[in-house]
């Protein structure tokens, strides 16, 4: 599964000169039930206005209370009415979020 996020200033043609932000997000489900969302390298030079990403996994059944971000960080999972969610800081770098 995958999806794209695109933004620019919405007022000018500066996107023609690299002033845009494009992310091609991917999501995969492993055989053990782990859900991995990959936030890739940014394309373009537009600075995002947000400081966090919220990943909502509709229909997902968690087996732990935390998600891992990268190699060494864990963040709490939040149970929602539709599944589970996690909020991670947007550090401007590629990162993977794994829900188990």
Tab-separated table of N, CA and C in Angstrom:
chain	number	residue	atom	x	y	z
A	1	UNK	N	0.842	-1.164	0.000
A	1	UNK	CA	0.000	0.000	0.000
A	1	UNK	C	0.892	1.234	0.000
A	2	UNK	N	0.392	2.296	-0.606
A	2	UNK	CA	1.191	3.507	-0.662
A	2	UNK	C	0.284	4.710	-0.898
A	3	UNK	N	0.854	5.867	-0.682
A	3	UNK	CA	0.131	7.116	-0.922
A	3	UNK	C	1.109	8.263	-0.990
A	4	UNK	N	0.641	9.373	-1.515
A	4	UNK	CA	1.499	10.536	-1.685
A	4	UNK	C	0.971	11.725	-0.909
A	5	UNK	N	1.895	12.507	-0.384
A	5	UNK	CA	1.577	13.769	0.259
A	5	UNK	C	2.320	14.846	-0.525
A	6	UNK	N	1.592	15.865	-0.952
A	6	UNK	CA	2.195	16.962	-1.717
A	6	UNK	C	1.687	18.274	-1.156
A	7	UNK	N	2.577	19.243	-1.030
A	7	UNK	CA	2.162	20.594	-0.654
A	7	UNK	C	3.144	21.608	-1.233
A	8	UNK	N	2.632	22.811	-1.436
A	8	UNK	CA	3.468	23.953	-1.809
A	8	UNK	C	2.782	25.184	-1.242
A	9	UNK	N	3.221	26.382	-1.623
A	9	UNK	CA	2.632	27.581	-1.007
A	9	UNK	C	1.210	27.866	-1.485
A	10	UNK	N	0.777	27.252	-2.570
A	10	UNK	CA	-0.588	27.417	-3.044
A	10	UNK	C	-0.893	28.759	-3.676
A	11	UNK	N	0.125	29.616	-3.792
A	11	UNK	CA	-0.110	30.970	-4.309
A	11	UNK	C	0.741	31.343	-5.511
A	12	UNK	N	1.819	30.648	-5.714
A	12	UNK	CA	2.762	31.056	-6.752
A	12	UNK	C	3.124	29.866	-7.638
A	13	UNK	N	4.016	30.126	-8.555
A	13	UNK	CA	4.554	29.068	-9.412
A	13	UNK	C	5.944	28.645	-8.944
A	14	UNK	N	6.265	28.922	-7.661
A	14	UNK	CA	7.587	28.574	-7.132
A	14	UNK	C	7.843	27.071	-7.127
A	15	UNK	N	6.778	26.254	-7.223
A	15	UNK	CA	6.973	24.802	-7.298
A	15	UNK	C	7.818	24.445	-8.506
A	16	UNK	N	7.780	25.283	-9.532
A	16	UNK	CA	8.584	25.036	-10.736
A	16	UNK	C	10.080	25.147	-10.452
A	17	UNK	N	10.396	25.783	-9.334
A	17	UNK	CA	11.802	25.992	-8.947
A	17	UNK	C	12.150	25.199	-7.694
A	18	UNK	N	11.408	24.120	-7.456
A	18	UNK	CA	11.726	23.223	-6.347
A	18	UNK	C	11.100	23.576	-5.017
A	19	UNK	N	10.262	24.591	-4.965
A	19	UNK	CA	9.626	25.002	-3.700
A	19	UNK	C	8.322	24.237	-3.504
A	20	UNK	N	8.443	22.944	-3.286
A	20	UNK	CA	7.315	22.065	-3.009
A	20	UNK	C	7.810	20.978	-2.073
A	21	UNK	N	6.893	20.207	-1.520
A	21	UNK	CA	7.243	19.058	-0.696
A	21	UNK	C	6.426	17.872	-1.188
A	22	UNK	N	7.111	16.787	-1.492
A	22	UNK	CA	6.450	15.560	-1.931
A	22	UNK	C	7.013	14.404	-1.129
A	23	UNK	N	6.115	13.597	-0.556
A	23	UNK	CA	6.491	12.374	0.149
A	23	UNK	C	5.697	11.219	-0.447
A	24	UNK	N	6.367	10.143	-0.777
A	24	UNK	CA	5.704	8.929	-1.255
A	24	UNK	C	5.742	7.928	-0.101
A	25	UNK	N	4.671	7.877	0.688
A	25	UNK	CA	4.596	7.036	1.875
A	25	UNK	C	4.229	5.610	1.487
A	26	UNK	N	4.823	4.640	2.185
A	26	UNK	CA	4.484	3.247	1.933
A	26	UNK	C	4.115	2.560	3.247
A	27	UNK	N	3.371	1.486	3.112
A	27	UNK	CA	2.887	0.734	4.264
A	27	UNK	C	2.925	-0.748	3.905
A	28	UNK	N	3.406	-1.566	4.830
A	28	UNK	CA	3.430	-3.005	4.570
A	28	UNK	C	3.086	-3.771	5.836
A	29	UNK	N	2.504	-4.941	5.648
A	29	UNK	CA	2.119	-5.809	6.750
A	29	UNK	C	2.963	-7.080	6.672
A	30	UNK	N	3.711	-7.354	7.732
A	30	UNK	CA	4.587	-8.531	7.768
A	30	UNK	C	3.788	-9.772	8.171
A	31	UNK	N	4.374	-10.926	7.949
A	31	UNK	CA	3.721	-12.190	8.281
A	31	UNK	C	3.403	-12.292	9.773
A	32	UNK	N	4.214	-11.642	10.628
A	32	UNK	CA	3.972	-11.691	12.072
A	32	UNK	C	2.948	-10.654	12.533
A	33	UNK	N	2.347	-9.909	11.593
A	33	UNK	CA	1.324	-8.925	11.926
A	33	UNK	C	1.835	-7.521	12.152
A	34	UNK	N	3.142	-7.313	12.085
A	34	UNK	CA	3.711	-5.978	12.272
A	34	UNK	C	3.376	-5.103	11.065
A	35	UNK	N	2.935	-3.900	11.348
A	35	UNK	CA	2.588	-2.925	10.313
A	35	UNK	C	3.681	-1.878	10.265
A	36	UNK	N	4.325	-1.715	9.112
A	36	UNK	CA	5.411	-0.748	8.960
A	36	UNK	C	4.983	0.360	8.014
A	37	UNK	N	5.074	1.594	8.485
A	37	UNK	CA	4.821	2.780	7.668
A	37	UNK	C	6.164	3.461	7.462
A	38	UNK	N	6.525	3.670	6.201
A	38	UNK	CA	7.807	4.283	5.880
A	38	UNK	C	7.595	5.698	5.392
A	39	UNK	N	8.257	6.637	6.063
A	39	UNK	CA	8.248	8.048	5.685
A	39	UNK	C	9.580	8.302	4.981
A	40	UNK	N	9.560	8.589	3.678
A	40	UNK	CA	10.786	8.602	2.882
A	40	UNK	C	11.530	9.940	2.927
A	41	UNK	N	12.590	9.988	2.161
A	41	UNK	CA	13.335	11.221	1.941
A	41	UNK	C	12.406	12.231	1.282
A	42	UNK	N	12.481	13.456	1.701
A	42	UNK	CA	11.655	14.513	1.117
A	42	UNK	C	12.147	14.889	-0.273
A	43	UNK	N	11.190	15.166	-1.130
A	43	UNK	CA	11.507	15.725	-2.440
A	43	UNK	C	11.058	17.184	-2.408
A	44	UNK	N	11.887	18.074	-2.920
A	44	UNK	CA	11.570	19.491	-2.949
A	44	UNK	C	12.142	20.234	-1.757
A	45	UNK	N	12.022	21.546	-1.816
A	45	UNK	CA	12.635	22.417	-0.808
A	45	UNK	C	11.626	23.176	0.035
A	46	UNK	N	10.352	22.843	-0.055
A	46	UNK	CA	9.328	23.555	0.703
A	46	UNK	C	9.326	23.063	2.145
A	47	UNK	N	9.341	23.976	3.100
A	47	UNK	CA	9.332	23.606	4.522
A	47	UNK	C	7.906	23.291	4.961
A	48	UNK	N	7.728	22.151	5.581
A	48	UNK	CA	6.392	21.770	6.050
A	48	UNK	C	5.989	22.613	7.248
A	49	UNK	N	4.699	22.776	7.435
A	49	UNK	CA	4.177	23.545	8.561
A	49	UNK	C	3.918	22.662	9.769
A	50	UNK	N	3.885	21.345	9.585
A	50	UNK	CA	3.595	20.430	10.684
A	50	UNK	C	4.883	20.003	11.364
A	51	UNK	N	4.749	19.504	12.578
A	51	UNK	CA	5.900	19.047	13.356
A	51	UNK	C	5.786	17.577	13.743
A	52	UNK	N	4.635	16.958	13.426
A	52	UNK	CA	4.414	15.558	13.764
A	52	UNK	C	3.618	14.864	12.664
A	53	UNK	N	3.737	13.538	12.639
A	53	UNK	CA	2.886	12.693	11.804
A	53	UNK	C	2.011	11.873	12.739
A	54	UNK	N	0.758	11.704	12.365
A	54	UNK	CA	-0.126	10.793	13.106
A	54	UNK	C	-0.475	9.650	12.165
A	55	UNK	N	-0.144	8.450	12.587
A	55	UNK	CA	-0.428	7.248	11.819
A	55	UNK	C	-1.631	6.575	12.465
A	56	UNK	N	-2.707	6.439	11.719
A	56	UNK	CA	-3.905	5.765	12.216
A	56	UNK	C	-4.092	4.478	11.427
A	57	UNK	N	-4.082	3.373	12.137
A	57	UNK	CA	-4.203	2.052	11.517
A	57	UNK	C	-5.611	1.519	11.782
A	58	UNK	N	-6.491	1.708	10.818
A	58	UNK	CA	-7.885	1.289	10.941
A	58	UNK	C	-7.965	-0.228	10.787
A	59	UNK	N	-8.606	-0.878	11.751
A	59	UNK	CA	-8.745	-2.328	11.717
A	59	UNK	C	-7.547	-3.093	12.234
A	60	UNK	N	-6.506	-2.390	12.604
A	60	UNK	CA	-5.284	-3.036	13.099
A	60	UNK	C	-5.503	-3.524	14.526
A	61	UNK	N	-4.970	-4.704	14.836
A	61	UNK	CA	-5.029	-5.244	16.192
A	61	UNK	C	-3.599	-5.284	16.728
A	62	UNK	N	-3.336	-4.472	17.732
A	62	UNK	CA	-1.989	-4.389	18.309
A	62	UNK	C	-1.767	-5.512	19.316
A	63	UNK	N	-0.521	-5.974	19.394
A	63	UNK	CA	-0.142	-6.995	20.362
A	63	UNK	C	0.768	-6.416	21.440
A	64	UNK	N	1.125	-5.135	21.293
A	64	UNK	CA	1.937	-4.435	22.293
A	64	UNK	C	1.312	-3.062	22.531
A	65	UNK	N	1.848	-2.320	23.467
A	65	UNK	CA	1.323	-0.998	23.783
A	65	UNK	C	2.167	0.125	23.203
A	66	UNK	N	3.230	-0.244	22.469
A	66	UNK	CA	4.130	0.770	21.915
A	66	UNK	C	4.471	0.465	20.472
A	67	UNK	N	4.833	1.528	19.754
A	67	UNK	CA	5.339	1.395	18.391
A	67	UNK	C	6.811	1.773	18.403
A	68	UNK	N	7.563	1.233	17.476
A	68	UNK	CA	8.972	1.612	17.377
A	68	UNK	C	9.145	2.575	16.210
A	69	UNK	N	10.015	3.538	16.441
A	69	UNK	CA	10.352	4.531	15.427
A	69	UNK	C	11.857	4.452	15.232
A	70	UNK	N	12.266	4.066	14.031
A	70	UNK	CA	13.690	3.876	13.793
A	70	UNK	C	14.222	2.700	14.596
A	71	UNK	N	15.492	2.755	14.909
A	71	UNK	CA	16.157	1.642	15.583
A	71	UNK	C	16.012	1.666	17.097
A	72	UNK	N	15.835	2.872	17.697
A	72	UNK	CA	15.970	2.924	19.154
A	72	UNK	C	14.876	3.679	19.906
A	73	UNK	N	13.857	4.170	19.241
A	73	UNK	CA	12.836	4.964	19.909
A	73	UNK	C	11.515	4.213	19.941
A	74	UNK	N	10.824	4.287	21.065
A	74	UNK	CA	9.471	3.739	21.146
A	74	UNK	C	8.520	4.856	21.569
A	75	UNK	N	7.290	4.768	21.091
A	75	UNK	CA	6.243	5.728	21.436
A	75	UNK	C	4.975	4.949	21.747
A	76	UNK	N	4.128	5.494	22.627
A	76	UNK	CA	2.924	4.748	22.998
A	76	UNK	C	1.906	4.672	21.861
A	77	UNK	N	1.233	3.521	21.784
A	77	UNK	CA	0.115	3.347	20.864
A	77	UNK	C	-1.154	3.841	21.544
A	78	UNK	N	-2.042	4.415	20.779
A	78	UNK	CA	-3.319	4.889	21.292
A	78	UNK	C	-4.428	4.055	20.671
A	79	UNK	N	-5.267	3.483	21.499
A	79	UNK	CA	-6.421	2.736	20.982
A	79	UNK	C	-7.464	3.739	20.532
A	80	UNK	N	-7.993	3.538	19.341
A	80	UNK	CA	-9.057	4.395	18.820
A	80	UNK	C	-10.302	3.540	18.600
A	81	UNK	N	-11.383	4.185	18.218
A	81	UNK	CA	-12.611	3.430	17.967
A	81	UNK	C	-12.498	2.561	16.719
A	82	UNK	N	-11.508	2.830	15.870
A	82	UNK	CA	-11.357	2.087	14.611
A	82	UNK	C	-10.096	1.231	14.544
A	83	UNK	N	-9.252	1.273	15.567
A	83	UNK	CA	-8.002	0.516	15.539
A	83	UNK	C	-6.998	1.105	16.509
A	84	UNK	N	-5.833	1.458	15.993
A	84	UNK	CA	-4.776	2.038	16.813
A	84	UNK	C	-4.126	3.199	16.070
A	85	UNK	N	-3.529	4.108	16.854
A	85	UNK	CA	-2.862	5.271	16.276
A	85	UNK	C	-1.585	5.551	17.051
A	86	UNK	N	-0.682	6.233	16.395
A	86	UNK	CA	0.559	6.655	17.025
A	86	UNK	C	0.944	8.006	16.423
A	87	UNK	N	1.488	8.876	17.247
A	87	UNK	CA	1.960	10.181	16.797
A	87	UNK	C	3.471	10.216	16.962
A	88	UNK	N	4.168	10.570	15.883
A	88	UNK	CA	5.635	10.618	15.913
A	88	UNK	C	6.103	11.988	15.458
A	89	UNK	N	7.227	12.408	16.003
A	89	UNK	CA	7.807	13.687	15.602
A	89	UNK	C	8.288	13.620	14.164
A	90	UNK	N	8.093	14.709	13.440
A	90	UNK	CA	8.627	14.825	12.087
A	90	UNK	C	9.985	15.508	12.202
A	91	UNK	N	11.035	14.734	12.100
A	91	UNK	CA	12.382	15.281	12.223
A	91	UNK	C	12.977	15.678	10.876
A	92	UNK	N	12.186	15.581	9.809
A	92	UNK	CA	12.672	15.971	8.492
A	92	UNK	C	13.502	14.903	7.800
A	93	UNK	N	13.700	13.782	8.465
A	93	UNK	CA	14.517	12.699	7.934
A	93	UNK	C	13.648	11.491	7.631
A	94	UNK	N	14.116	10.589	6.774
A	94	UNK	CA	13.369	9.354	6.535
A	94	UNK	C	13.264	8.560	7.838
A	95	UNK	N	12.139	7.909	8.036
A	95	UNK	CA	11.977	7.084	9.227
A	95	UNK	C	10.921	6.012	8.980
A	96	UNK	N	11.013	4.943	9.753
A	96	UNK	CA	10.027	3.870	9.704
A	96	UNK	C	9.349	3.781	11.053
A	97	UNK	N	8.041	3.590	11.004
A	97	UNK	CA	7.228	3.430	12.213
A	97	UNK	C	6.646	2.029	12.163
A	98	UNK	N	6.877	1.239	13.207
A	98	UNK	CA	6.414	-0.147	13.218
A	98	UNK	C	5.445	-0.334	14.375
A	99	UNK	N	4.229	-0.733	14.044
A	99	UNK	CA	3.206	-1.059	15.028
A	99	UNK	C	3.155	-2.570	15.131
A	100	UNK	N	3.129	-3.085	16.340
A	100	UNK	CA	3.085	-4.549	16.558
A	100	UNK	C	1.892	-4.905	17.412
